[in-house]
Tab-separated table of C-alpha atoms in Angstrom:
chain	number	residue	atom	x	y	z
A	24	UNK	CA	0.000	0.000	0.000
A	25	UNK	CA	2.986	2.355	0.509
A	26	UNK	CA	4.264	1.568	-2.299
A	27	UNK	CA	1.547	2.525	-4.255
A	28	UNK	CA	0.681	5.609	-2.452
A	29	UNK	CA	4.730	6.254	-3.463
A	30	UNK	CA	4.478	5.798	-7.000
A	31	UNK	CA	0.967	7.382	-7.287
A	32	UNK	CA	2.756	10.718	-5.770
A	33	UNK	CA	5.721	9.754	-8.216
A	34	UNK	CA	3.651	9.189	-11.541
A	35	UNK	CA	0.734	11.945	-10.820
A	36	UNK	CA	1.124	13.845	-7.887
A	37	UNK	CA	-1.724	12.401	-6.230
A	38	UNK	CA	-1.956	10.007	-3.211
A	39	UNK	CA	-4.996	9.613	-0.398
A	40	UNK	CA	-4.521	10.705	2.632
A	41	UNK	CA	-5.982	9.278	6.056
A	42	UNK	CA	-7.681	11.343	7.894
A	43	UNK	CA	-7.783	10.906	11.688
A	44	UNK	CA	-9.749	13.856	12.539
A	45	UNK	CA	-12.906	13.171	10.527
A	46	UNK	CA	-13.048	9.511	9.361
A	47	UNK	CA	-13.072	11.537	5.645
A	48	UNK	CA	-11.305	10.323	3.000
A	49	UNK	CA	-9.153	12.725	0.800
A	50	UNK	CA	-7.522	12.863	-2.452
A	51	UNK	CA	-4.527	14.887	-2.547
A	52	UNK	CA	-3.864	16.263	-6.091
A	53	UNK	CA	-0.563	19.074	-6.839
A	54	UNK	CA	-0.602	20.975	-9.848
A	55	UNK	CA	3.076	21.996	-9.977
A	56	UNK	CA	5.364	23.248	-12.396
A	57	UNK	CA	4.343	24.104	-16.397
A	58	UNK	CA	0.979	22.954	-17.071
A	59	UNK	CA	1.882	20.482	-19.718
A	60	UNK	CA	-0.568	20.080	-23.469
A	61	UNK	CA	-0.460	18.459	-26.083
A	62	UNK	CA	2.897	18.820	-26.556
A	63	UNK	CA	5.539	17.201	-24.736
A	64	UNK	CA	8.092	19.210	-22.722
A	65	UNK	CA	12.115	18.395	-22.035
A	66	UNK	CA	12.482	16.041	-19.497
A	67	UNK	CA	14.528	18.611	-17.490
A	68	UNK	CA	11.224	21.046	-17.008
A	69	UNK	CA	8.459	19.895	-13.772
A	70	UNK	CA	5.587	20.027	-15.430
A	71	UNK	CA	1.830	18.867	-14.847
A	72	UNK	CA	0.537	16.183	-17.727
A	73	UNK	CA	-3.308	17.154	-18.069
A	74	UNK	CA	-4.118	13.716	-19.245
A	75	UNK	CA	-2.774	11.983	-16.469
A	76	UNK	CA	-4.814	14.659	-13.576
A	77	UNK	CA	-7.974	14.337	-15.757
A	78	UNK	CA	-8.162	10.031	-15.479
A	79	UNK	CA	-7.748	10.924	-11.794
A	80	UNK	CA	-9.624	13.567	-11.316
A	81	UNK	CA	-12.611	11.361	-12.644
A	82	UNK	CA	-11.833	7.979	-10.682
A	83	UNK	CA	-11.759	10.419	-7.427
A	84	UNK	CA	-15.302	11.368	-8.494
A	85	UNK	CA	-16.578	7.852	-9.149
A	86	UNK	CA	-14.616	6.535	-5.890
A	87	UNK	CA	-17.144	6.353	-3.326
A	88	UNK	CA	-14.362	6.625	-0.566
A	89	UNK	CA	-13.024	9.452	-1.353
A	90	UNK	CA	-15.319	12.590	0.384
A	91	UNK	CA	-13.256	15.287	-0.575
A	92	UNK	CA	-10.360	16.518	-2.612
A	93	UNK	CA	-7.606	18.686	-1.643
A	94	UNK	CA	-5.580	20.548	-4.404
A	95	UNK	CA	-2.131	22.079	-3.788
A	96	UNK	CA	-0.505	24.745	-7.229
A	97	UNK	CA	2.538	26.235	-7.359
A	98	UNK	CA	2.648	26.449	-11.182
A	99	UNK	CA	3.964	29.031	-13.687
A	100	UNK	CA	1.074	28.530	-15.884
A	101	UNK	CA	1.366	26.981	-19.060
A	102	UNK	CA	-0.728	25.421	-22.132
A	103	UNK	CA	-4.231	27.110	-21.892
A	104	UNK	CA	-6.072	24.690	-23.208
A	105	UNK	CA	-5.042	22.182	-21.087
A	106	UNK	CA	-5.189	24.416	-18.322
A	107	UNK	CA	-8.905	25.571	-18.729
A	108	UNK	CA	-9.533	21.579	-19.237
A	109	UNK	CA	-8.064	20.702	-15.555
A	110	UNK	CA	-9.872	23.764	-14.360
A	111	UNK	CA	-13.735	22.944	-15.678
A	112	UNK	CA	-13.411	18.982	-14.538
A	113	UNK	CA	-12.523	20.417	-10.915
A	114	UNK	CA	-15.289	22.926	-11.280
A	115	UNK	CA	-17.734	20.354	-12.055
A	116	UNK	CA	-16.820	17.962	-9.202
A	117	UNK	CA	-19.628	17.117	-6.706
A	118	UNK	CA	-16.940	15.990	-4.405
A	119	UNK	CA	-16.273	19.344	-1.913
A	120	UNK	CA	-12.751	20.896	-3.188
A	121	UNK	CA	-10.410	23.175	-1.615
A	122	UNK	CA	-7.522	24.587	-3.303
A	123	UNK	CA	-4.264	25.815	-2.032
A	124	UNK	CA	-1.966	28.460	-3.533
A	125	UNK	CA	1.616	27.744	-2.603
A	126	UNK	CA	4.384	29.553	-4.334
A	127	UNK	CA	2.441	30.813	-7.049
A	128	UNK	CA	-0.269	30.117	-9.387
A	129	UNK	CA	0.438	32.023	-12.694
A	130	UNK	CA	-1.202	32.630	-15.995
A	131	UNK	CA	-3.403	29.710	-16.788
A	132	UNK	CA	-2.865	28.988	-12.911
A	133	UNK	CA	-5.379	31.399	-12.148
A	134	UNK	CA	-8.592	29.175	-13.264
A	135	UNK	CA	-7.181	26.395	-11.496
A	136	UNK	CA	-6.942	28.217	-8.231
A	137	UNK	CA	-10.403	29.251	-8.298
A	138	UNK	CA	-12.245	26.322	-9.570
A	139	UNK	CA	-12.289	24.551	-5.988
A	140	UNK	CA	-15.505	25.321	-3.961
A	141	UNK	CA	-12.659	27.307	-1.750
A	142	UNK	CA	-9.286	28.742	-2.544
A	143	UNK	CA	-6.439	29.543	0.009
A	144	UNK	CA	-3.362	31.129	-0.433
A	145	UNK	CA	0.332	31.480	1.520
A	146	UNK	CA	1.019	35.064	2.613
A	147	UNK	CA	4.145	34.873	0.216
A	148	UNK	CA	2.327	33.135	-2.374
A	149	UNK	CA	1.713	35.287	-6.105
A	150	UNK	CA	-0.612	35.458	-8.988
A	151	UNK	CA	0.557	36.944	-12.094
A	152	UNK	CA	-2.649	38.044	-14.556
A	153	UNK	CA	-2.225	39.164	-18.030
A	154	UNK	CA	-3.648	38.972	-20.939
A	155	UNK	CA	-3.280	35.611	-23.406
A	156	UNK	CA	-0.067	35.627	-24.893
A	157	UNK	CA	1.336	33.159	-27.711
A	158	UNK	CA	4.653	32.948	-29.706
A	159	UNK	CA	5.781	31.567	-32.998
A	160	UNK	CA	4.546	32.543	-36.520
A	161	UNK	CA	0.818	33.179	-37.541
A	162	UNK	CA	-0.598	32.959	-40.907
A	163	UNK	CA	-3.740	35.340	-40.888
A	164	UNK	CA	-2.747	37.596	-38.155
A	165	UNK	CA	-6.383	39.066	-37.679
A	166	UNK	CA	-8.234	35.610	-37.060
A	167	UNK	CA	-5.044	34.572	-34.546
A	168	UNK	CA	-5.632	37.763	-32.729
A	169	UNK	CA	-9.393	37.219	-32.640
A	170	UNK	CA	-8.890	33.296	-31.184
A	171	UNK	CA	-6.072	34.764	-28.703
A	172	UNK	CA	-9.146	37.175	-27.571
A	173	UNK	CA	-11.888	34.601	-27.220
A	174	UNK	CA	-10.067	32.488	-25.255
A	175	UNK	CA	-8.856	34.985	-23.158
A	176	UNK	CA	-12.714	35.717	-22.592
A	177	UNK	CA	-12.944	32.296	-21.554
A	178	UNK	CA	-10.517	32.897	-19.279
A	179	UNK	CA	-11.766	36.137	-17.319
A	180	UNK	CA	-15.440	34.447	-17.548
A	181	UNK	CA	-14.223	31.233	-15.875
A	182	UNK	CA	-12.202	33.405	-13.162
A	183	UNK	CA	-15.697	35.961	-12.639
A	184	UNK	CA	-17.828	32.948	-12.248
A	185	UNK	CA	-15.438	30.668	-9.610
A	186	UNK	CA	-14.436	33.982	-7.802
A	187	UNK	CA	-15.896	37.489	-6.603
A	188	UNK	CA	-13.760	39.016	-8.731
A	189	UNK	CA	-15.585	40.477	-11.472
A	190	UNK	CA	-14.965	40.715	-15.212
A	191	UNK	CA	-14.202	44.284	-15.101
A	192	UNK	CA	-11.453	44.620	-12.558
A	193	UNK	CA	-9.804	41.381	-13.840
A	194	UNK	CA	-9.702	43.140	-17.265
A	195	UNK	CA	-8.324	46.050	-15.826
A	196	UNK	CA	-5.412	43.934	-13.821
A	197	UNK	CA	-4.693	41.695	-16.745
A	198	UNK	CA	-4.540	45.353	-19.032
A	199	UNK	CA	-2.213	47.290	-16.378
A	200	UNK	CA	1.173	48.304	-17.684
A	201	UNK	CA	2.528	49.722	-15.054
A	202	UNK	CA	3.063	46.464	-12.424
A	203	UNK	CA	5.347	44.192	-14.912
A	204	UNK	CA	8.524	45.647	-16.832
A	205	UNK	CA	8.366	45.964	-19.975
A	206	UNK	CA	4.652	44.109	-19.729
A	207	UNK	CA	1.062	44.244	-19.033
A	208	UNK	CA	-0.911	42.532	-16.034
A	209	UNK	CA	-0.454	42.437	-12.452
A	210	UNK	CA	0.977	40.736	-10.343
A	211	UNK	CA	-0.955	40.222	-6.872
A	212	UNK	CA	0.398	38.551	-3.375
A	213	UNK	CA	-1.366	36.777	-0.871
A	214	UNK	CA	-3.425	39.296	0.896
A	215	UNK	CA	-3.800	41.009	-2.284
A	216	UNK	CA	-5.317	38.738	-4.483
A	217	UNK	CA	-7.484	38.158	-1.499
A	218	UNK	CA	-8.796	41.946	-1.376
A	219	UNK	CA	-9.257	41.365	-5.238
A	220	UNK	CA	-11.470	38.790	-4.773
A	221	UNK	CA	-9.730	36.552	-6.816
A	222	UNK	CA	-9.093	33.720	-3.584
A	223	UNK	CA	-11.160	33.110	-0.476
A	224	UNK	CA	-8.247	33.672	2.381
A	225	UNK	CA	-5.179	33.837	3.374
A	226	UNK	CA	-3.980	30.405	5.266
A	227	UNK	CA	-1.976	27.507	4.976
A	228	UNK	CA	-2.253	23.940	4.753
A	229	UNK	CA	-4.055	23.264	8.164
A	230	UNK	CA	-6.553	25.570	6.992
A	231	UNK	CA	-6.858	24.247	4.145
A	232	UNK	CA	-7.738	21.036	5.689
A	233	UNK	CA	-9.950	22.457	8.258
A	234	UNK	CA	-12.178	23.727	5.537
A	235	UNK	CA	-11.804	20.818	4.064
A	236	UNK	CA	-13.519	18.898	6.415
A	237	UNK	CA	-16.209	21.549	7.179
A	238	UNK	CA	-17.516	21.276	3.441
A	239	UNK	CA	-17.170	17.666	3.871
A	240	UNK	CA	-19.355	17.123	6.891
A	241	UNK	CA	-22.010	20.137	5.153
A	242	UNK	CA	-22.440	17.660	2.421
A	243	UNK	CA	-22.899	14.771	4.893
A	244	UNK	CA	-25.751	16.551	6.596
A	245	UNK	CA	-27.347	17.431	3.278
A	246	UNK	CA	-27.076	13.998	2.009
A	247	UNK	CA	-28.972	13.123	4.883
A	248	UNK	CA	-31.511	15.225	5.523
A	249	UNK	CA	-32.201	14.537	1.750
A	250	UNK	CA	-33.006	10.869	2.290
């Protein structure tokens, strides 16, 4: 059993956890490093395989032993697609789902912090927001612009509707020029992006937990008052 809870953490980044406090079960699942698409990145660079998360993401769902999931980023952002993937599958969990900021949570990080039913972050941790960004060479410069800015709606609508941040101000952040040199966005910390709106609180891991547990033992009571 150690074993596998070893190479689960080695493989994935995911492992259960036993919970002495609350009888619950919980999934652990980290999101760390460059969020990795559909192409394949050098084997020197930590990065986050979406199609290895979204298997697990769904067995944690279907596993009736697991009451809650617990979902630790420190991630420079990465493929948006992929990103935005791993973000709507946590959204649409029915498992409670806390998420905690550690580090940072960049770019494409920023759905994925807020698409837990609550979001925490370090004191030190950061968000960077800006606006969709790709490189290489286009052909048809006016239709790659106007994909670049629908999916960047995607983005700020997916943020608005996980967060109480709303569209408006997140525009305005992502559009700022004067936070990043030679750049546009903004860059929040811990208590900031709080203030924003754009995370719950401020805490660490025990909080995190605590919570946790709370919006496990809500959706115990509701399951039985239902029945």
């Amino acid at each position: 059993m150690e074993n596998e809870k070893n190479e689960g953490i080695k493989e994935f980044g995911s492992t259960r956890l036993s919970d002495g406090k609350s009888g619950s079960g919980i999934e652990l699942f980290t999101i760390i490093g460059e969020i990795e698409g559909h192409e394949v990145l050098s084997g020197s660079t930590k990065a986050t395989k979406y199609e290895h998360l979204l298997p697990k993401l769904a067995q944690a769902e279907e596993d009736e032993n697991v009451e809650g999931i617990l979902i630790l980023l420190n991630t420079l952002g990465g493929d948006v697609e992929a990103g935005l993937a791993i973000a709507e599958m946590i959204a649409s969990l029915s498992k409670p789902t806390v998420s905690l900021v550690l580090g940072g949570s960049h770019s494409i990080g920023g759905p994925l912090a807020v698409s837990a039913d609550y979001s925490f972050i370090v004191p030190t941790g950061t968000m960077t927001i800006h606006p969709v960004r790709s490189t290489g060479m286009f052909i048809g410069v006016i239709q790659s612009y106007r994909n670049m800015e629908k999916t960047q709606d995607r983005i700020i609508r997916f943020i608005a509707e996980h967060s109480k941040i709303t569209q408006e101000r997140l525009t305005e952040l992502m559009l700022d020029p004067t936070q990043l040199v030679k750049d546009v966005g903004t860059m929040l910390e811990g208590e900031e992006a709080v203030r924003e709106g754009l995370i719950d609180a401020v805490g660490g891991v025990s909080d995190a937990f605590a919570k946790l547990r709370e919006l496990i033992r809500i959706e115990k009571n509701n399951d039985m008052k239902s029945k």
